[in-house]
Tab-separated table of C-alpha atoms in Angstrom:
chain	number	residue	atom	x	y	z
A	1	MET	CA	131.820	124.190	66.035
A	2	LEU	CA	133.969	123.739	69.280
A	3	LYS	CA	131.313	121.109	70.350
A	4	THR	CA	131.582	118.996	67.147
A	5	LEU	CA	135.431	119.259	67.387
A	6	SER	CA	135.291	118.007	70.800
A	7	LEU	CA	133.012	115.339	69.923
A	8	MET	CA	135.408	114.186	66.964
A	9	ILE	CA	138.334	114.360	69.238
A	10	LEU	CA	136.717	112.045	71.653
A	11	SER	CA	135.445	109.854	68.900
A	12	LEU	CA	139.284	109.281	68.158
A	13	ILE	CA	140.495	109.075	71.712
A	14	ALA	CA	137.938	106.880	73.027
A	15	PRO	CA	138.644	103.409	71.431
A	16	CYS	CA	142.446	103.766	72.484
A	17	TYR	CA	141.388	104.623	75.854
A	18	ALA	CA	138.977	101.616	75.741
A	19	GLN	CA	141.304	98.873	74.811
A	20	VAL	CA	143.180	99.500	78.134
A	21	ILE	CA	141.093	97.634	80.820
A	22	ASN	CA	142.679	96.952	84.193
A	23	PHE	CA	140.538	95.226	86.889
A	24	PRO	CA	142.935	94.256	89.784
A	25	LYS	CA	142.017	92.496	92.881
A	26	LEU	CA	143.016	92.206	96.486
A	27	ASP	CA	143.304	89.170	98.404
A	28	LEU	CA	140.264	89.632	100.987
A	29	ASN	CA	142.816	89.475	103.718
A	30	HIS	CA	144.428	92.808	102.762
A	31	PRO	CA	143.599	95.383	105.417
A	32	VAL	CA	141.756	97.520	102.941
A	33	ALA	CA	139.753	94.596	101.374
A	34	PRO	CA	136.766	95.601	103.717
A	35	PHE	CA	136.404	99.078	101.908
A	36	ILE	CA	137.064	98.413	98.523
A	37	MET	CA	135.778	94.977	98.069
A	38	THR	CA	132.976	95.582	100.583
A	39	SER	CA	130.518	93.021	99.297
A	40	ALA	CA	132.891	90.045	98.956
A	41	TYR	CA	134.518	90.576	102.246
A	42	ALA	CA	131.077	91.004	103.915
A	43	LYS	CA	129.874	87.895	102.464
A	44	ALA	CA	133.041	85.970	103.680
A	45	GLN	CA	132.047	87.369	107.100
A	46	GLY	CA	128.695	86.011	107.109
A	47	ALA	CA	126.516	89.010	106.123
A	48	SER	CA	123.151	88.421	104.604
A	49	ALA	CA	123.649	89.239	100.814
A	50	GLU	CA	119.913	88.962	99.616
A	51	PHE	CA	118.455	92.213	99.323
A	52	ASN	CA	117.322	93.231	96.280
A	53	LYS	CA	116.372	97.189	95.202
A	54	MET	CA	117.082	98.715	98.665
A	55	GLU	CA	116.629	102.022	97.802
A	56	GLY	CA	116.144	105.292	99.558
A	57	VAL	CA	116.521	105.932	103.163
A	58	ALA	CA	114.832	108.563	105.766
A	59	PHE	CA	114.615	109.255	109.261
A	60	ASP	CA	112.254	110.805	111.529
A	61	SER	CA	113.920	112.518	114.381
A	62	GLN	CA	110.991	112.695	116.513
A	63	SER	CA	109.896	109.131	116.496
A	64	LYS	CA	113.271	107.833	115.796
A	65	LYS	CA	111.868	105.409	113.084
A	66	LEU	CA	113.972	105.151	109.761
A	67	TYR	CA	112.254	103.960	106.739
A	68	ILE	CA	113.928	101.862	104.130
A	69	ALA	CA	112.305	101.431	100.297
A	70	MET	CA	112.574	97.820	98.954
A	71	SER	CA	111.632	98.369	95.521
A	72	ASP	CA	111.302	94.732	94.400
A	73	ILE	CA	110.632	91.817	96.302
A	74	THR	CA	111.858	89.017	94.150
A	75	LEU	CA	115.142	87.135	93.466
A	76	ALA	CA	117.070	86.171	96.450
A	77	LEU	CA	114.509	87.963	98.861
A	78	SER	CA	111.954	85.457	97.835
A	79	ASP	CA	113.515	82.489	96.459
A	80	ASP	CA	112.977	80.448	99.728
A	81	LYS	CA	116.754	80.102	100.308
A	82	GLY	CA	119.092	81.690	102.595
A	83	ASP	CA	118.853	84.097	105.627
A	84	ILE	CA	115.818	86.054	104.140
A	85	ARG	CA	112.333	84.279	102.656
A	86	LEU	CA	109.776	86.788	101.689
A	87	ALA	CA	106.826	86.158	99.698
A	88	GLU	CA	107.439	87.869	96.227
A	89	ASN	CA	105.903	91.046	95.615
A	90	ARG	CA	106.998	93.111	92.354
A	91	CYS	CA	105.240	96.265	93.880
A	92	GLY	CA	107.591	96.400	96.521
A	93	ILE	CA	107.191	97.378	100.238
A	94	VAL	CA	108.781	100.286	102.626
A	95	TYR	CA	110.432	98.788	105.866
A	96	GLU	CA	110.477	100.633	109.330
A	97	ALA	CA	112.864	100.406	111.986
A	98	GLN	CA	112.532	101.773	115.636
A	99	LEU	CA	116.050	102.981	116.706
A	100	ASP	CA	117.282	102.968	119.996
A	101	ALA	CA	118.990	105.625	121.835
A	102	LEU	CA	122.243	104.794	120.254
A	103	TYR	CA	120.673	104.985	116.831
A	104	ASN	CA	121.020	101.492	116.422
A	105	MET	CA	118.979	99.673	114.216
A	106	SER	CA	117.667	96.020	115.308
A	107	ARG	CA	114.853	95.274	113.476
A	108	LEU	CA	112.917	96.005	110.143
A	109	SER	CA	109.216	95.536	109.697
A	110	PRO	CA	106.911	96.027	106.834
A	111	LEU	CA	105.068	99.325	106.995
A	112	LEU	CA	103.618	100.153	103.496
A	113	VAL	CA	103.321	96.837	101.119
A	114	GLY	CA	102.695	97.725	97.892
A	115	GLY	CA	100.081	96.402	95.056
A	116	PRO	CA	99.226	93.653	94.887
A	117	TYR	CA	100.541	93.041	91.912
A	118	GLN	CA	98.044	91.610	89.218
A	119	PRO	CA	99.923	90.501	86.005
A	120	GLU	CA	96.353	89.815	84.510
A	121	GLN	CA	95.770	93.486	84.280
A	122	GLY	CA	98.623	93.601	81.879
A	123	VAL	CA	101.515	96.056	81.799
A	124	TYR	CA	100.203	98.472	84.304
A	125	SER	CA	100.043	95.300	86.897
A	126	CYS	CA	100.033	97.216	90.375
A	127	ASP	CA	97.210	98.632	91.808
A	128	ALA	CA	96.822	102.413	90.861
A	129	HIS	CA	95.537	103.188	94.209
A	130	ASN	CA	98.649	102.193	96.216
A	131	ILE	CA	102.504	102.583	95.911
A	132	ALA	CA	104.309	100.360	93.323
A	133	ASN	CA	108.281	100.125	93.307
A	134	PRO	CA	109.040	102.761	96.038
A	135	ASP	CA	112.391	104.567	95.877
A	136	ASN	CA	113.002	107.833	97.230
A	137	LEU	CA	112.048	108.966	100.293
A	138	THR	CA	111.757	111.752	102.903
A	139	VAL	CA	110.523	112.595	105.883
A	140	ASP	CA	108.858	116.136	106.756
A	141	ALA	CA	108.755	118.386	110.005
A	142	ARG	CA	105.493	116.721	111.314
A	143	GLY	CA	107.041	113.061	110.754
A	144	ARG	CA	105.104	112.440	107.570
A	145	LEU	CA	106.566	110.210	104.799
A	146	TRP	CA	106.902	111.063	101.197
A	147	ILE	CA	107.508	108.240	98.786
A	148	GLY	CA	108.551	108.596	95.289
A	149	GLU	CA	108.160	105.657	92.783
A	150	ASP	CA	110.319	104.276	90.302
A	151	THR	CA	107.657	101.994	88.775
A	152	ALA	CA	107.080	100.626	84.854
A	153	TYR	CA	103.383	99.208	86.704
A	154	HIS	CA	101.671	102.499	86.957
A	155	VAL	CA	100.490	104.437	84.084
A	156	ASN	CA	102.308	107.682	85.457
A	157	ASN	CA	104.727	107.464	88.517
A	158	LEU	CA	103.227	109.088	91.989
A	159	LEU	CA	104.631	110.909	94.615
A	160	TRP	CA	102.800	109.759	97.881
A	161	LEU	CA	102.387	110.928	101.486
A	162	TYR	CA	101.910	108.346	104.099
A	163	ASP	CA	100.863	109.917	107.563
A	164	PRO	CA	101.760	107.567	110.647
A	165	SER	CA	99.595	109.535	113.118
A	166	SER	CA	96.275	108.541	111.108
A	167	GLN	CA	97.960	105.878	108.825
A	168	SER	CA	96.732	107.509	105.918
A	169	LEU	CA	98.354	107.314	102.396
A	170	LYS	CA	97.262	109.625	99.680
A	171	SER	CA	98.637	110.825	96.271
A	172	PHE	CA	100.135	114.152	95.771
A	173	ALA	CA	101.938	114.188	92.297
A	174	SER	CA	102.085	112.624	89.041
A	175	LEU	CA	104.633	112.652	86.726
A	176	PRO	CA	104.634	112.594	83.100
A	177	PHE	CA	105.088	109.314	80.721
A	178	ASP	CA	108.163	107.610	81.611
A	179	ALA	CA	109.474	110.009	84.099
A	180	GLU	CA	110.445	108.690	87.398
A	181	VAL	CA	110.134	110.204	90.843
A	182	THR	CA	113.667	111.927	91.725
A	183	GLY	CA	115.411	114.473	94.006
A	184	LEU	CA	112.905	114.224	96.736
A	185	HIS	CA	113.888	116.820	99.230
A	186	ILE	CA	112.147	119.048	101.615
A	187	SER	CA	114.155	122.218	102.733
A	188	PRO	CA	114.213	123.705	106.199
A	189	ASP	CA	111.235	126.442	104.854
A	190	GLY	CA	109.190	123.579	103.493
A	191	THR	CA	110.075	123.618	99.819
A	192	LEU	CA	109.663	120.382	98.364
A	193	PHE	CA	112.129	120.011	95.556
A	194	LEU	CA	110.971	117.410	93.046
A	195	ASN	CA	113.025	116.272	89.852
A	196	VAL	CA	111.489	114.828	86.557
A	197	GLN	CA	114.133	111.935	85.349
A	198	HIS	CA	114.332	110.428	82.024
A	199	PRO	CA	110.589	111.518	80.567
A	200	ASN	CA	109.240	110.183	77.655
A	201	GLU	CA	109.731	112.912	74.551
A	202	VAL	CA	106.244	112.460	73.640
A	203	ASN	CA	105.306	114.507	76.856
A	204	LEU	CA	104.489	118.128	76.939
A	205	TYR	CA	106.961	121.174	76.777
A	206	PRO	CA	109.019	121.604	79.439
A	207	PHE	CA	108.264	117.964	80.396
A	208	ASP	CA	109.723	116.037	77.606
A	209	LYS	CA	113.178	116.432	78.741
A	210	GLY	CA	114.782	115.934	82.534
A	211	LEU	CA	113.879	118.811	85.032
A	212	ILE	CA	114.919	120.187	88.351
A	213	GLY	CA	112.422	121.929	90.095
A	214	TYR	CA	109.844	122.239	92.854
A	215	VAL	CA	106.536	123.165	94.132
A	216	ALA	CA	105.357	126.659	94.597
A	217	GLY	CA	102.616	127.600	96.600
A	218	PHE	CA	102.778	124.715	99.130
A	219	ASN	CA	104.493	124.362	102.496
A	220	ALA	CA	105.475	120.351	102.551
A	221	HIS	CA	106.158	120.640	106.470
A	222	GLN	CA	102.514	122.294	107.034
A	223	ASP	CA	100.029	122.147	104.700
A	224	GLU	CA	97.288	119.862	103.719
A	225	PHE	CA	95.883	118.582	100.656
A	226	GLU	CA	93.385	116.315	98.757
A	227	ALA	CA	94.318	113.227	97.323
A	228	LEU	CA	95.310	113.661	93.654
A	229	ALA	CA	92.691	111.786	91.495
A	230	LEU	CA	94.505	109.875	88.524
A	231	ALA	CA	95.767	111.944	85.506
A	232	GLN	CA	93.831	111.444	82.353
A	233	GLY	CA	94.356	112.648	78.835
A	234	ASP	CA	97.187	115.468	78.475
A	235	ASP	CA	97.730	115.349	82.198
A	236	ARG	CA	99.608	112.308	81.913
A	237	ARG	CA	102.176	114.174	79.584
A	238	ARG	CA	102.878	116.672	82.360
A	239	VAL	CA	103.622	117.076	85.963
A	240	LEU	CA	100.007	117.079	87.966
A	241	LEU	CA	99.759	118.170	91.804
A	242	ALA	CA	97.326	117.895	94.275
A	243	GLN	CA	98.438	121.407	95.519
A	244	GLY	CA	100.588	124.336	94.469
A	245	GLU	CA	102.289	124.743	91.240
A	246	TYR	CA	105.667	122.887	89.617
A	247	ARG	CA	108.145	125.451	88.602
A	248	VAL	CA	110.987	124.486	86.576
A	249	LEU	CA	114.618	125.634	87.598
A	250	ALA	CA	116.622	123.907	85.077
A	251	ARG	CA	115.958	121.720	82.118
A	252	VAL	CA	118.126	118.991	80.325
A	253	GLY	CA	119.610	120.639	77.399
A	254	ASP	CA	119.267	124.142	78.639
A	255	ALA	CA	122.309	126.858	79.050
A	256	LEU	CA	123.745	127.010	82.619
A	257	LEU	CA	124.387	130.827	82.722
A	258	GLY	CA	126.873	131.085	84.941
A	259	ASP	CA	129.143	127.890	83.802
A	260	PRO	CA	132.553	128.418	83.293
A	261	PHE	CA	132.937	126.162	80.085
A	262	LYS	CA	129.102	127.072	78.837
A	263	ARG	CA	127.902	124.035	79.299
A	264	PRO	CA	124.117	122.901	78.893
A	265	LEU	CA	122.616	121.099	81.938
A	266	GLY	CA	122.959	117.746	81.719
A	267	GLN	CA	126.276	117.787	79.760
A	268	ILE	CA	128.902	115.360	81.334
A	269	ASP	CA	132.622	116.631	79.912
A	270	SER	CA	136.180	114.565	80.329
A	271	LEU	CA	137.546	115.535	83.671
A	272	TYR	CA	140.642	117.843	82.612
A	273	GLN	CA	140.304	118.649	78.492
A	274	HIS	CA	136.352	118.966	79.090
A	275	HIS	CA	135.493	117.138	75.741
A	276	PRO	CA	131.765	116.388	75.810
A	277	ILE	CA	131.226	112.983	77.004
A	278	LEU	CA	127.367	112.254	76.784
A	279	MET	CA	123.969	114.397	77.964
A	280	CYS	CA	122.472	112.893	80.446
A	281	ASN	CA	118.555	113.141	80.803
A	282	ASN	CA	118.767	111.741	84.377
A	283	PRO	CA	118.778	114.334	87.178
A	284	ASP	CA	118.712	112.628	90.543
A	285	GLY	CA	119.156	113.521	94.260
A	286	ASN	CA	118.822	116.856	95.365
A	287	MET	CA	120.857	118.590	98.368
A	288	TYR	CA	119.750	122.017	99.144
A	289	LEU	CA	122.413	123.740	101.558
A	290	SER	CA	121.047	126.704	102.803
A	291	ILE	CA	123.214	129.679	103.292
A	292	SER	CA	120.322	132.155	104.790
A	293	PRO	CA	116.515	131.759	104.716
A	294	PHE	CA	116.194	133.382	101.617
A	295	GLU	CA	119.420	132.109	99.678
A	296	GLY	CA	121.154	128.576	99.280
A	297	TYR	CA	122.926	126.373	96.823
A	298	LEU	CA	120.980	123.335	95.121
A	299	TYR	CA	123.516	120.482	94.064
A	300	SER	CA	121.559	117.836	91.963
A	301	ASN	CA	123.009	114.451	91.066
A	302	PHE	CA	123.236	113.520	87.273
A	303	GLU	CA	122.528	109.448	87.233
A	304	CYS	CA	125.072	108.465	84.070
A	305	ASN	CA	128.486	106.906	83.737
A	306	PRO	CA	130.169	108.819	84.039
A	307	GLY	CA	128.217	110.970	86.521
A	308	GLY	CA	127.951	114.590	87.119
A	309	MET	CA	126.658	117.159	89.505
A	310	SER	CA	124.769	120.691	88.818
A	311	ARG	CA	124.615	123.303	91.206
A	312	LEU	CA	121.761	126.499	91.323
A	313	HIS	CA	122.520	129.370	93.492
A	314	LEU	CA	118.892	130.052	94.406
A	315	ARG	CA	117.614	133.085	95.907
A	316	LYS	CA	113.876	133.272	97.479
A	317	ASP	CA	111.786	136.809	95.798
A	318	ASN	CA	108.355	137.242	96.667
A	319	GLY	CA	107.652	133.422	97.632
A	320	LEU	CA	109.541	132.119	94.488
A	321	TRP	CA	112.871	130.497	93.775
A	322	GLN	CA	115.043	132.388	91.225
A	323	VAL	CA	117.864	131.113	89.810
A	324	PHE	CA	120.685	133.716	90.155
A	325	LYS	CA	123.679	131.395	88.925
A	326	ALA	CA	124.244	127.812	87.560
A	327	GLU	CA	126.869	125.740	86.697
A	328	GLN	CA	128.108	122.171	86.625
A	329	VAL	CA	130.370	121.186	89.412
A	330	ASP	CA	134.120	120.722	89.000
A	331	VAL	CA	134.976	117.307	90.399
A	332	SER	CA	138.295	116.791	88.741
A	333	SER	CA	140.022	117.028	92.475
A	334	LEU	CA	138.240	113.818	92.985
A	335	ALA	CA	140.391	110.589	91.994
A	336	GLY	CA	138.382	109.314	88.862
A	337	GLY	CA	135.616	111.906	88.860
A	338	MET	CA	132.502	110.412	89.567
A	339	SER	CA	129.955	107.932	88.321
A	340	ILE	CA	126.314	107.044	88.358
A	341	ASN	CA	125.297	109.496	90.814
A	342	CYS	CA	122.014	108.683	92.484
A	343	PHE	CA	119.562	109.807	95.402
A	344	ALA	CA	121.250	112.258	98.160
A	345	SER	CA	121.030	113.520	101.493
A	346	VAL	CA	121.948	116.479	103.680
A	347	THR	CA	124.002	115.888	106.716
A	348	PRO	CA	122.703	117.531	110.110
A	349	TRP	CA	126.085	119.963	109.219
A	350	ASN	CA	124.648	121.260	106.259
A	351	THR	CA	126.597	119.476	103.592
A	352	GLY	CA	125.577	117.165	100.990
A	353	LEU	CA	126.100	113.669	100.703
A	354	SER	CA	125.748	111.987	97.176
A	355	GLY	CA	125.653	108.090	96.247
A	356	GLU	CA	127.771	106.319	93.642
A	357	GLU	CA	125.597	103.381	92.112
A	358	TYR	CA	126.412	100.354	90.741
A	359	PRO	CA	130.277	100.335	90.596
A	360	ALA	CA	131.628	97.287	89.005
A	361	GLU	CA	132.295	94.031	90.974
A	362	SER	CA	133.346	91.764	88.203
A	363	LEU	CA	135.537	92.104	84.837
A	364	VAL	CA	132.553	91.705	82.927
A	365	ALA	CA	130.760	94.713	84.314
A	366	TRP	CA	134.093	96.889	84.243
A	367	GLU	CA	134.495	95.752	80.568
A	368	ILE	CA	131.296	97.965	79.836
A	369	TYR	CA	131.630	100.531	82.134
A	370	ALA	CA	135.926	101.163	81.508
A	371	VAL	CA	135.041	102.146	77.736
A	372	ARG	CA	133.457	105.891	78.698
A	373	LEU	CA	135.155	105.805	81.987
A	374	ASN	CA	138.542	105.686	80.135
A	375	ALA	CA	137.645	108.752	78.025
A	376	TYR	CA	135.978	110.757	80.941
A	377	VAL	CA	139.570	110.128	82.804
A	378	GLU	CA	141.437	110.702	79.733
A	379	GLY	CA	143.469	107.545	80.562
A	380	VAL	CA	142.985	104.115	81.891
A	381	ALA	CA	140.084	104.391	84.331
A	382	ASN	CA	140.783	102.799	87.924
A	383	PRO	CA	137.383	100.475	88.979
A	384	TYR	CA	137.925	101.049	92.721
A	385	HIS	CA	137.583	105.077	92.384
A	386	TYR	CA	134.082	104.588	92.144
A	387	GLY	CA	130.783	103.403	94.575
A	388	TYR	CA	131.344	105.663	97.240
A	389	PRO	CA	129.395	108.735	99.273
A	390	ILE	CA	130.542	111.882	98.422
A	391	GLU	CA	130.545	115.012	100.175
A	392	ILE	CA	130.071	118.522	99.205
A	393	ARG	CA	130.629	121.638	101.220
A	394	VAL	CA	130.068	125.225	100.187
A	395	ARG	CA	133.404	127.133	100.989
A	396	GLU	CA	133.421	130.702	102.365
A	397	ASP	CA	134.394	132.094	99.040
A	398	GLY	CA	131.204	130.328	97.324
A	399	GLY	CA	132.831	127.707	96.322
A	400	SER	CA	132.404	123.695	95.956
A	401	ASP	CA	134.575	121.545	97.912
A	402	VAL	CA	133.972	117.502	97.013
A	403	VAL	CA	135.350	114.445	98.647
A	404	LYS	CA	134.781	111.062	98.611
A	405	HIS	CA	134.762	108.929	101.869
A	406	TYR	CA	136.491	105.744	100.975
A	407	ALA	CA	136.000	104.568	104.821
A	408	MET	CA	132.263	104.143	104.054
A	409	GLY	CA	132.888	101.145	102.149
A	410	ARG	CA	132.002	100.726	98.218
A	411	SER	CA	128.417	99.576	97.435
A	412	SER	CA	125.842	100.383	94.881
A	413	LEU	CA	124.758	103.239	96.891
A	414	GLU	CA	121.417	104.705	96.637
A	415	ASN	CA	122.028	107.213	99.468
A	416	ALA	CA	123.477	107.800	102.513
A	417	LEU	CA	122.041	109.522	105.555
A	418	VAL	CA	123.469	110.543	108.495
A	419	MET	CA	121.680	110.274	111.893
A	420	PRO	CA	121.353	113.131	114.393
A	421	ASP	CA	124.320	111.703	116.454
A	422	GLN	CA	126.475	112.979	113.377
A	423	LYS	CA	128.313	109.693	113.592
A	424	THR	CA	126.086	106.800	112.462
A	425	VAL	CA	125.198	106.353	108.593
A	426	TYR	CA	122.876	103.944	107.078
A	427	TYR	CA	122.516	103.369	103.253
A	428	GLY	CA	120.398	102.277	100.424
A	429	ASN	CA	122.072	99.686	98.438
A	430	ASP	CA	120.467	99.188	95.139
A	431	GLY	CA	120.827	96.029	92.832
A	432	ALA	CA	120.278	92.356	93.399
A	433	SER	CA	122.035	90.307	96.245
A	434	ARG	CA	122.758	93.142	98.007
A	435	ILE	CA	123.864	93.872	101.695
A	436	LEU	CA	122.581	96.477	104.246
A	437	TYR	CA	125.217	98.583	106.069
A	438	LYS	CA	126.182	100.761	109.033
A	439	PHE	CA	129.112	103.070	109.586
A	440	ILE	CA	130.044	104.750	112.815
A	441	ALA	CA	132.286	107.913	112.275
A	442	ASP	CA	135.257	108.138	114.831
A	443	GLU	CA	134.106	111.689	115.500
A	444	ALA	CA	131.037	113.571	115.056
A	445	GLY	CA	130.447	115.477	112.052
A	446	LYS	CA	133.301	114.024	110.076
A	447	LEU	CA	133.060	111.000	107.787
A	448	ASP	CA	136.722	110.212	107.178
A	449	ALA	CA	137.536	107.653	109.583
A	450	GLY	CA	135.207	105.251	111.326
A	451	THR	CA	133.768	101.776	111.498
A	452	LEU	CA	131.904	99.824	108.809
A	453	TYR	CA	129.348	97.230	109.909
A	454	ALA	CA	127.374	94.540	107.887
A	455	ALA	CA	123.804	92.770	108.748
A	456	LYS	CA	123.383	89.335	109.605
A	457	ILE	CA	119.606	88.738	109.264
A	458	SER	CA	117.297	86.443	111.332
A	459	GLN	CA	113.673	86.105	109.913
A	460	GLU	CA	110.625	86.196	112.348
A	461	GLY	CA	107.395	85.977	110.046
A	462	SER	CA	107.644	89.453	108.072
A	463	ARG	CA	110.072	90.947	110.059
A	464	LEU	CA	113.725	91.126	109.818
A	465	ASN	CA	116.120	91.092	112.906
A	466	ILE	CA	119.446	92.214	112.627
A	467	SER	CA	122.855	91.488	113.809
A	468	TRP	CA	125.918	93.654	112.942
A	469	ILE	CA	128.905	92.129	112.106
A	470	GLU	CA	132.073	94.437	112.509
A	471	LEU	CA	133.875	94.621	109.014
A	472	SER	CA	136.628	96.875	109.661
A	473	HIS	CA	137.856	100.577	110.747
A	474	GLY	CA	139.129	102.884	108.262
A	475	VAL	CA	140.609	105.841	107.068
A	476	ASP	CA	139.757	107.430	103.758
A	477	GLY	CA	143.584	108.651	103.040
A	478	GLU	CA	144.989	105.137	103.535
A	479	ILE	CA	142.308	103.310	101.542
A	480	LEU	CA	142.770	105.764	98.807
A	481	ALA	CA	146.607	105.175	98.877
A	482	VAL	CA	146.113	101.348	98.308
A	483	ILE	CA	143.409	102.017	95.431
A	484	GLU	CA	145.865	104.168	93.706
A	485	GLY	CA	148.855	101.380	93.971
A	486	MET	CA	146.683	98.716	92.626
A	487	MET	CA	147.121	100.377	89.106
A	488	ARG	CA	150.523	100.956	89.223
């Protein structure tokens, strides 16, 4: 009854909020323009704004190689204009970069080329025995690269393992119909966390709803496996693994035992009065923050507008993870809350980094987003509150601190990944006509102040040479103060 009443209240208040839509703009000469109008400012400085579907970023600390997934090589990447002129490939590419001693990236080279794309084959037009539309990336302790798909060109999205030492590629997991591989994360003990995003309801229970889970009986840092055969029959309607067992930790719609407002997993409420806004079936990036060898907190993003984040308190018993407590993370301390939380990473100092995707960069886009965000903030939303890395820290009392880092710039953030120097950060920037960014913090282990850079590309065959344009130096609090003042 209370939920029904809240939905009725929301239906009444949302139209009122939706009528008030403000989209102010700063002159590009304003000191904080590089951080809140980042794309427009970087373009004005000569940055190459041609990347398309720049997805997950991963790093191997042993080889000092950085990997970036480009899910789709089309549009500005392949239009034979501008700085980048690549051959079209709708199946995507994973690029690699050899970083120097200061963790600087100067060149991107294709590592794994998806496809081939064969439209004559019908809907599933990328070769089923190779990657298609790579998205989530992570690296294990042996330097092997794990690649999750977000594709409509395979019958089932697959999780792959690429071993640079043997140059071998083999599939490890197949997801149920219409489900994207998300939440790809390997914990220090070798647990492979893996989420099932937006599966089709025709799938077998429990795979008919979004899932947060992991692979039991398999150590991703150590274990070998035989390549998984393509799923057939009912195996296409569930998670199929080459080794181990997929164990569900939480399922969208299920009760969160421990949530103070008794919300089910995936429910996004308004920030302050906790009116239900939506049920999000899109669990995305995972951030496992260990507090002991057998205990930790798994934070999981929810990729909807507005966004959300769950937290599962996990303890290991007889080799299996058990959920001790589950809750939605309170983000009411963030100005504007958060929106479209996508992929994620864990910093070298054991905090999480969530990324906000697709911030509105035009009035047309904001008119679409603002309807729901106004109801979410229970007032008039500010477009410049969204599009930043969000750092999550476990407090000594067991609570969660969440902080947005405005100094890292506003982009369509897939994920931000901090290098071992604890200062240099590279981003995935999803969407069309995007820019590659780098951030260097003033102080190791602190992301609240630093210098933002954008890439200028010169092409050499299939390789992309990078020179960095310094955009500006920023401080979180100073930028937020300007953002707040723009709506007054």
